[in-house]
Short mmCIF file of C-alpha atoms and ligand atoms in Angstrom, two decimals:
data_model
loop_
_atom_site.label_atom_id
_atom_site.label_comp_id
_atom_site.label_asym_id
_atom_site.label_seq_id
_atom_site.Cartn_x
_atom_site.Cartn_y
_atom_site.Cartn_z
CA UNK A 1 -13.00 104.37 35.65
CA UNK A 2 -14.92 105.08 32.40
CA UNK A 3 -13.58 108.00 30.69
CA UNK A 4 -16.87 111.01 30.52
CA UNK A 5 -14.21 113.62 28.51
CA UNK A 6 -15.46 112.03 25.11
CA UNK A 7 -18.98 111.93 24.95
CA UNK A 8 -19.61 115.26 25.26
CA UNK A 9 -20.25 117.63 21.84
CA UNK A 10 -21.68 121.18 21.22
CA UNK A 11 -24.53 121.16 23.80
CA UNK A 12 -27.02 123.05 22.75
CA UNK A 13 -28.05 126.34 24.40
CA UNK A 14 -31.73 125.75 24.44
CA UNK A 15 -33.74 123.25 23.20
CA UNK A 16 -37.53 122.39 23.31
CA UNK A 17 -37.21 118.82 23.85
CA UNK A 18 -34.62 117.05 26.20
CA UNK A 19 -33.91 113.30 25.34
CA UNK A 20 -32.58 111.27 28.60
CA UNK A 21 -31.50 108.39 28.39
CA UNK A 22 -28.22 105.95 29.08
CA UNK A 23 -27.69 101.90 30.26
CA UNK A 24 -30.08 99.68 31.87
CA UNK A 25 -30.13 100.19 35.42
CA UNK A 26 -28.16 103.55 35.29
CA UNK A 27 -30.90 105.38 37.77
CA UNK A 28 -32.74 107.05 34.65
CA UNK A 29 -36.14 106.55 36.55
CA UNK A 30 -35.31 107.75 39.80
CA UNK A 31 -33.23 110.84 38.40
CA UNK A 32 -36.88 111.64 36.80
CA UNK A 33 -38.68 110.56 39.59
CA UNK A 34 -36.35 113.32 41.31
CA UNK A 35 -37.29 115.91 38.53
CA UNK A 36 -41.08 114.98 39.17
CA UNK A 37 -41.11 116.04 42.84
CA UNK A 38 -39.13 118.64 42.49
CA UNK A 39 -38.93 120.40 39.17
CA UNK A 40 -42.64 120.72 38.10
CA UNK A 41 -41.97 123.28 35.97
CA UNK A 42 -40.49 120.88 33.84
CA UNK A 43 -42.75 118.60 32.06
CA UNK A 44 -41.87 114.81 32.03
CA UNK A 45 -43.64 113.32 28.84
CA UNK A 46 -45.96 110.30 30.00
CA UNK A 47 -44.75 107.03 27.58
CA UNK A 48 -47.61 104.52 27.11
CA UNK A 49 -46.41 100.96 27.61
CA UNK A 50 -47.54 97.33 27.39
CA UNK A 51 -46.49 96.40 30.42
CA UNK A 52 -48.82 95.90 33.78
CA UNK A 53 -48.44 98.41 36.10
CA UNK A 54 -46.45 97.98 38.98
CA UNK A 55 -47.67 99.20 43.17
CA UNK A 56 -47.93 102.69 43.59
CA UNK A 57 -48.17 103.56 39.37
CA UNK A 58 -50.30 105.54 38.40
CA UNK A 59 -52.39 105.03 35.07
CA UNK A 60 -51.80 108.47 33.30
CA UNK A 61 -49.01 109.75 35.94
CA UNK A 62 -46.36 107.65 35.42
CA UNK A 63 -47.45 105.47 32.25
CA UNK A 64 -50.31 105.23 30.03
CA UNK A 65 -50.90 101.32 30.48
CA UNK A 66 -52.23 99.77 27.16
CA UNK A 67 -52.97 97.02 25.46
CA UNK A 68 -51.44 95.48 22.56
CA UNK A 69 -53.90 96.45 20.00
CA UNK A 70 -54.40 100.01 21.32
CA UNK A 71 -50.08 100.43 20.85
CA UNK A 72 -50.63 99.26 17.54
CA UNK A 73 -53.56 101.35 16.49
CA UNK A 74 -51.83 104.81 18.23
CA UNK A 75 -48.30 103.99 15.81
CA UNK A 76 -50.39 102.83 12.97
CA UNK A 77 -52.44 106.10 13.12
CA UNK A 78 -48.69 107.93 13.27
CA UNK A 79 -49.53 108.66 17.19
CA UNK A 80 -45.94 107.63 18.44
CA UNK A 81 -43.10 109.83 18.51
CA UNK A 82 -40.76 107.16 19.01
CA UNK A 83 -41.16 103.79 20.13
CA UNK A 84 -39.14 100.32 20.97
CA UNK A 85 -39.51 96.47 22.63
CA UNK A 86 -37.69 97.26 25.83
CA UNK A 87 -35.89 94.11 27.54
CA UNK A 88 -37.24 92.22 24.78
CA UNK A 89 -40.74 91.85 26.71
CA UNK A 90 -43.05 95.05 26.57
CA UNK A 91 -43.70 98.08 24.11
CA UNK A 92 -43.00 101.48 25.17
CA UNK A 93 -43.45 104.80 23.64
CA UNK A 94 -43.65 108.66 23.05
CA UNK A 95 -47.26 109.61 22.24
CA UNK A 96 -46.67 112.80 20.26
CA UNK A 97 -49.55 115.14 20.37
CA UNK A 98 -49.01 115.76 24.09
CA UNK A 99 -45.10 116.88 23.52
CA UNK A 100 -46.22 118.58 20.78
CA UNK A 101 -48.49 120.61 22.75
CA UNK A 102 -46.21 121.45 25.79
CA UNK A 103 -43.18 122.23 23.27
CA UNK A 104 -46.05 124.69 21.43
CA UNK A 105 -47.13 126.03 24.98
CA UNK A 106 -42.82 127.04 25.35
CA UNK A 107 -42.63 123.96 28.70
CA UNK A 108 -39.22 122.50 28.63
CA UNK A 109 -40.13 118.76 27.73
CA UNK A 110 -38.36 116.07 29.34
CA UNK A 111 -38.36 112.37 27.78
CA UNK A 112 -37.02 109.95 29.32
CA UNK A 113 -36.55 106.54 26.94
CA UNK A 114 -34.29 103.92 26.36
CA UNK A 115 -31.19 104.04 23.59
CA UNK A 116 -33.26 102.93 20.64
CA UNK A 117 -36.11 105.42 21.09
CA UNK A 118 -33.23 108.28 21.57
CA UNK A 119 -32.03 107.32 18.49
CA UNK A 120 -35.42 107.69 16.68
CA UNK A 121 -35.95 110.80 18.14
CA UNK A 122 -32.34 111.86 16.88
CA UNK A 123 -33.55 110.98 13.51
CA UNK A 124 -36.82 113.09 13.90
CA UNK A 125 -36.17 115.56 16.03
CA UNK A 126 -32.42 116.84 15.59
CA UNK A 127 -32.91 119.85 17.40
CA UNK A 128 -33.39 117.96 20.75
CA UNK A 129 -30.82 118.18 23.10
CA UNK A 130 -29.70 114.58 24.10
CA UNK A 131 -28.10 113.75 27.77
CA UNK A 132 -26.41 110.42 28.35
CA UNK A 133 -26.89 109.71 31.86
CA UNK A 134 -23.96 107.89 33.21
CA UNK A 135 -22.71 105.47 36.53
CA UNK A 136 -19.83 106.77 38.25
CA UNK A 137 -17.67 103.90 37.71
CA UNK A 138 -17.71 100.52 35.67
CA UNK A 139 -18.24 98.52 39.12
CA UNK A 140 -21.27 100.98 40.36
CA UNK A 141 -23.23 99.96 37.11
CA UNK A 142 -22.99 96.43 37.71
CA UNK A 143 -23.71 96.17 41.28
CA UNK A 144 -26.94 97.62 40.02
CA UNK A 145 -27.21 95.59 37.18
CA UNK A 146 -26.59 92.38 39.33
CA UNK A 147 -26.40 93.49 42.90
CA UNK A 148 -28.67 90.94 44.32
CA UNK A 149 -26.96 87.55 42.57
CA UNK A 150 -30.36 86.29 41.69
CA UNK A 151 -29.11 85.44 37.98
CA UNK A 152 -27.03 82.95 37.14
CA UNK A 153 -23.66 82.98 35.65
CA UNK A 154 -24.89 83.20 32.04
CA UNK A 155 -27.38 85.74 32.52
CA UNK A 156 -25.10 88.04 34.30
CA UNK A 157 -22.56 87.87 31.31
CA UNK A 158 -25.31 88.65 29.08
CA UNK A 159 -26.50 91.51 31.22
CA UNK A 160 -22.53 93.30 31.39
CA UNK A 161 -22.34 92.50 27.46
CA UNK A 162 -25.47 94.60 27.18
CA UNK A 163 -24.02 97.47 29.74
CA UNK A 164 -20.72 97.27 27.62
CA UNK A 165 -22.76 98.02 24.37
CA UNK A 166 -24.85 100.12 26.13
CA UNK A 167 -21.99 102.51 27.67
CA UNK A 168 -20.62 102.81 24.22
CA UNK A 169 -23.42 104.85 23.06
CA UNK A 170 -22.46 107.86 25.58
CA UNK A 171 -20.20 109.48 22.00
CA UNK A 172 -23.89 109.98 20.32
CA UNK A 173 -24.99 112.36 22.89
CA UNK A 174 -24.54 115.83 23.50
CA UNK A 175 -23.66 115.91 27.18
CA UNK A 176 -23.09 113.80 30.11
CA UNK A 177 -24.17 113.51 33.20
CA UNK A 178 -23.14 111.72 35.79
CA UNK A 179 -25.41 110.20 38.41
CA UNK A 180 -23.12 109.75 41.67
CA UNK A 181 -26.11 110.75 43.35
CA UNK A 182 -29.31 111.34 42.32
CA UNK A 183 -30.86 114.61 43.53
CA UNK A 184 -27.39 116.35 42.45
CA UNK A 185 -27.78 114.22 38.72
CA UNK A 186 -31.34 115.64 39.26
CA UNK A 187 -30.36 119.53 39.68
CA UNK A 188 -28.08 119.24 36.93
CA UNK A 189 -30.05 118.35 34.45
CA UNK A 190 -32.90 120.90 35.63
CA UNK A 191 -30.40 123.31 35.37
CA UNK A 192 -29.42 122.51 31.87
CA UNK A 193 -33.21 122.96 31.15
CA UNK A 194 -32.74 126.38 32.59
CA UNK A 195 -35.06 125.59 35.73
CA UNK A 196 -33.79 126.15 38.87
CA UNK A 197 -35.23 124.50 42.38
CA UNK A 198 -38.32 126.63 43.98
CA UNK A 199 -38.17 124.41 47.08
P1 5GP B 1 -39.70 100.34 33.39
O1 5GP B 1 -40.53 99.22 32.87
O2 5GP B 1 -38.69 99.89 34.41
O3 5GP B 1 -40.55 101.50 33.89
O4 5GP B 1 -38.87 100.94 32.17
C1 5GP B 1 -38.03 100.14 31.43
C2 5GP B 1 -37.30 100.95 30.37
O5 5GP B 1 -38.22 101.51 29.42
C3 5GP B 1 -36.45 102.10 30.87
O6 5GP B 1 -35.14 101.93 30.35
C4 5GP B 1 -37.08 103.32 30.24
O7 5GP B 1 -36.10 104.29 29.89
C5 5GP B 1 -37.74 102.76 29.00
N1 5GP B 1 -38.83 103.60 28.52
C6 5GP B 1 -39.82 104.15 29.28
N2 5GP B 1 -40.65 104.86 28.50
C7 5GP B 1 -40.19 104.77 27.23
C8 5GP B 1 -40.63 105.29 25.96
O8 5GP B 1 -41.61 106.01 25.85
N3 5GP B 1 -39.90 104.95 24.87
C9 5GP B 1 -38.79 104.17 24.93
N4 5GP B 1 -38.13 103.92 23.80
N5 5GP B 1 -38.34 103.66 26.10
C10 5GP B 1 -39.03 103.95 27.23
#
């Protein structure tokens, strides 16, 4: 079992900006998929990314799709909040005026990134509140991580050394949550927004 007792400091009462993040194939996009449908009071920054869009995305919904030189023009002209190479293939990032506008409008913002953009915004934005999203167990993580057995031997080990690393980071976060399942991971991280479901 991994031990959640630890990771958890002061959480802060309220917060403008909420920072979720936690390891590669934890759930983080279906828990805000979940927060999409039902929580639209709560407003789930749009990243712009490099990569192609995939069936059923939506250009401006679920990702601003880009190109290379219009990523590098929006952090050259100081545009990006935060951004990283994700999975060593494709740029993704925060475009700030939008946050900036919601947080100035009193929305709860909700951004949902990977470890290294959390970590920016740590460095920018310390009053965020920051919510490691967490497996159950050690053994639910990697049946996601390499449930299907497509990979071979070596790129399984080098997917669990990157979980390991990645579950380690759960002490630089305020709180916890864990996502057994994912409309209950969902509520309680709406509630800790202070939004409760209208459905
Ligand atoms: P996907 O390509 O599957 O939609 O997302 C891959 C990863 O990119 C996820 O771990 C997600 O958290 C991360 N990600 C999505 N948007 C952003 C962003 O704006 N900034 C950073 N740093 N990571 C992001």
């Amino acid at each position: 079992m991994i031990d959640h007792s630890t990771g958890a400091g002061a959480v802060k009462a309220s917060a403008p900006v909420t920072v979720l993040a936690g390891p590669t194939a934890v759930g983080k996009g279906t828990v805000s998929a979940a927060i999409r449908a039902r929580y639209p009071q709560i407003w789930l920054s749009v990243s712009a990314t490099t990569r192609a869009p995939r069936p059923g995305e939506v250009d401006g919904v679920h990702y601003r799709f880009v190109s290379e030189e219009d990523f590098s023009s929006l952090i050259e002209q100081g545009q990006m909040l935060e951004w990283a190479v994700v999975h060593g293939r494709n740029k993704y990032g925060t475009p700030r005026g939008p946050v900036e506008k919601k947080v100035s409008e009193g929305r709860p913002v909700l951004l949902e990134i990977d470890l290294a953009g959390a970590r920016q915004i740590r460095a920018s934005m310390p009053e965020a509140r920051f919510v490691f999203l967490a497996p159950p167990d050690w053994d639910t993580l990697v049946d996601r991580l390499v449930g299907r057995g497509t990979e071979d031997a070596e790129e399984r080990e080098r997917r669990l050394a990157t979980a390991r690393v990645e579950l380690a980071a759960e002490d630089e976060f305020d709180i916890t949550i864990v996502n057994d399942t994912v409309d209950r991971a969902a509520d309680e991280l709406a509630g800790l927004l202070g939004v409760r479901d209208l459905t």
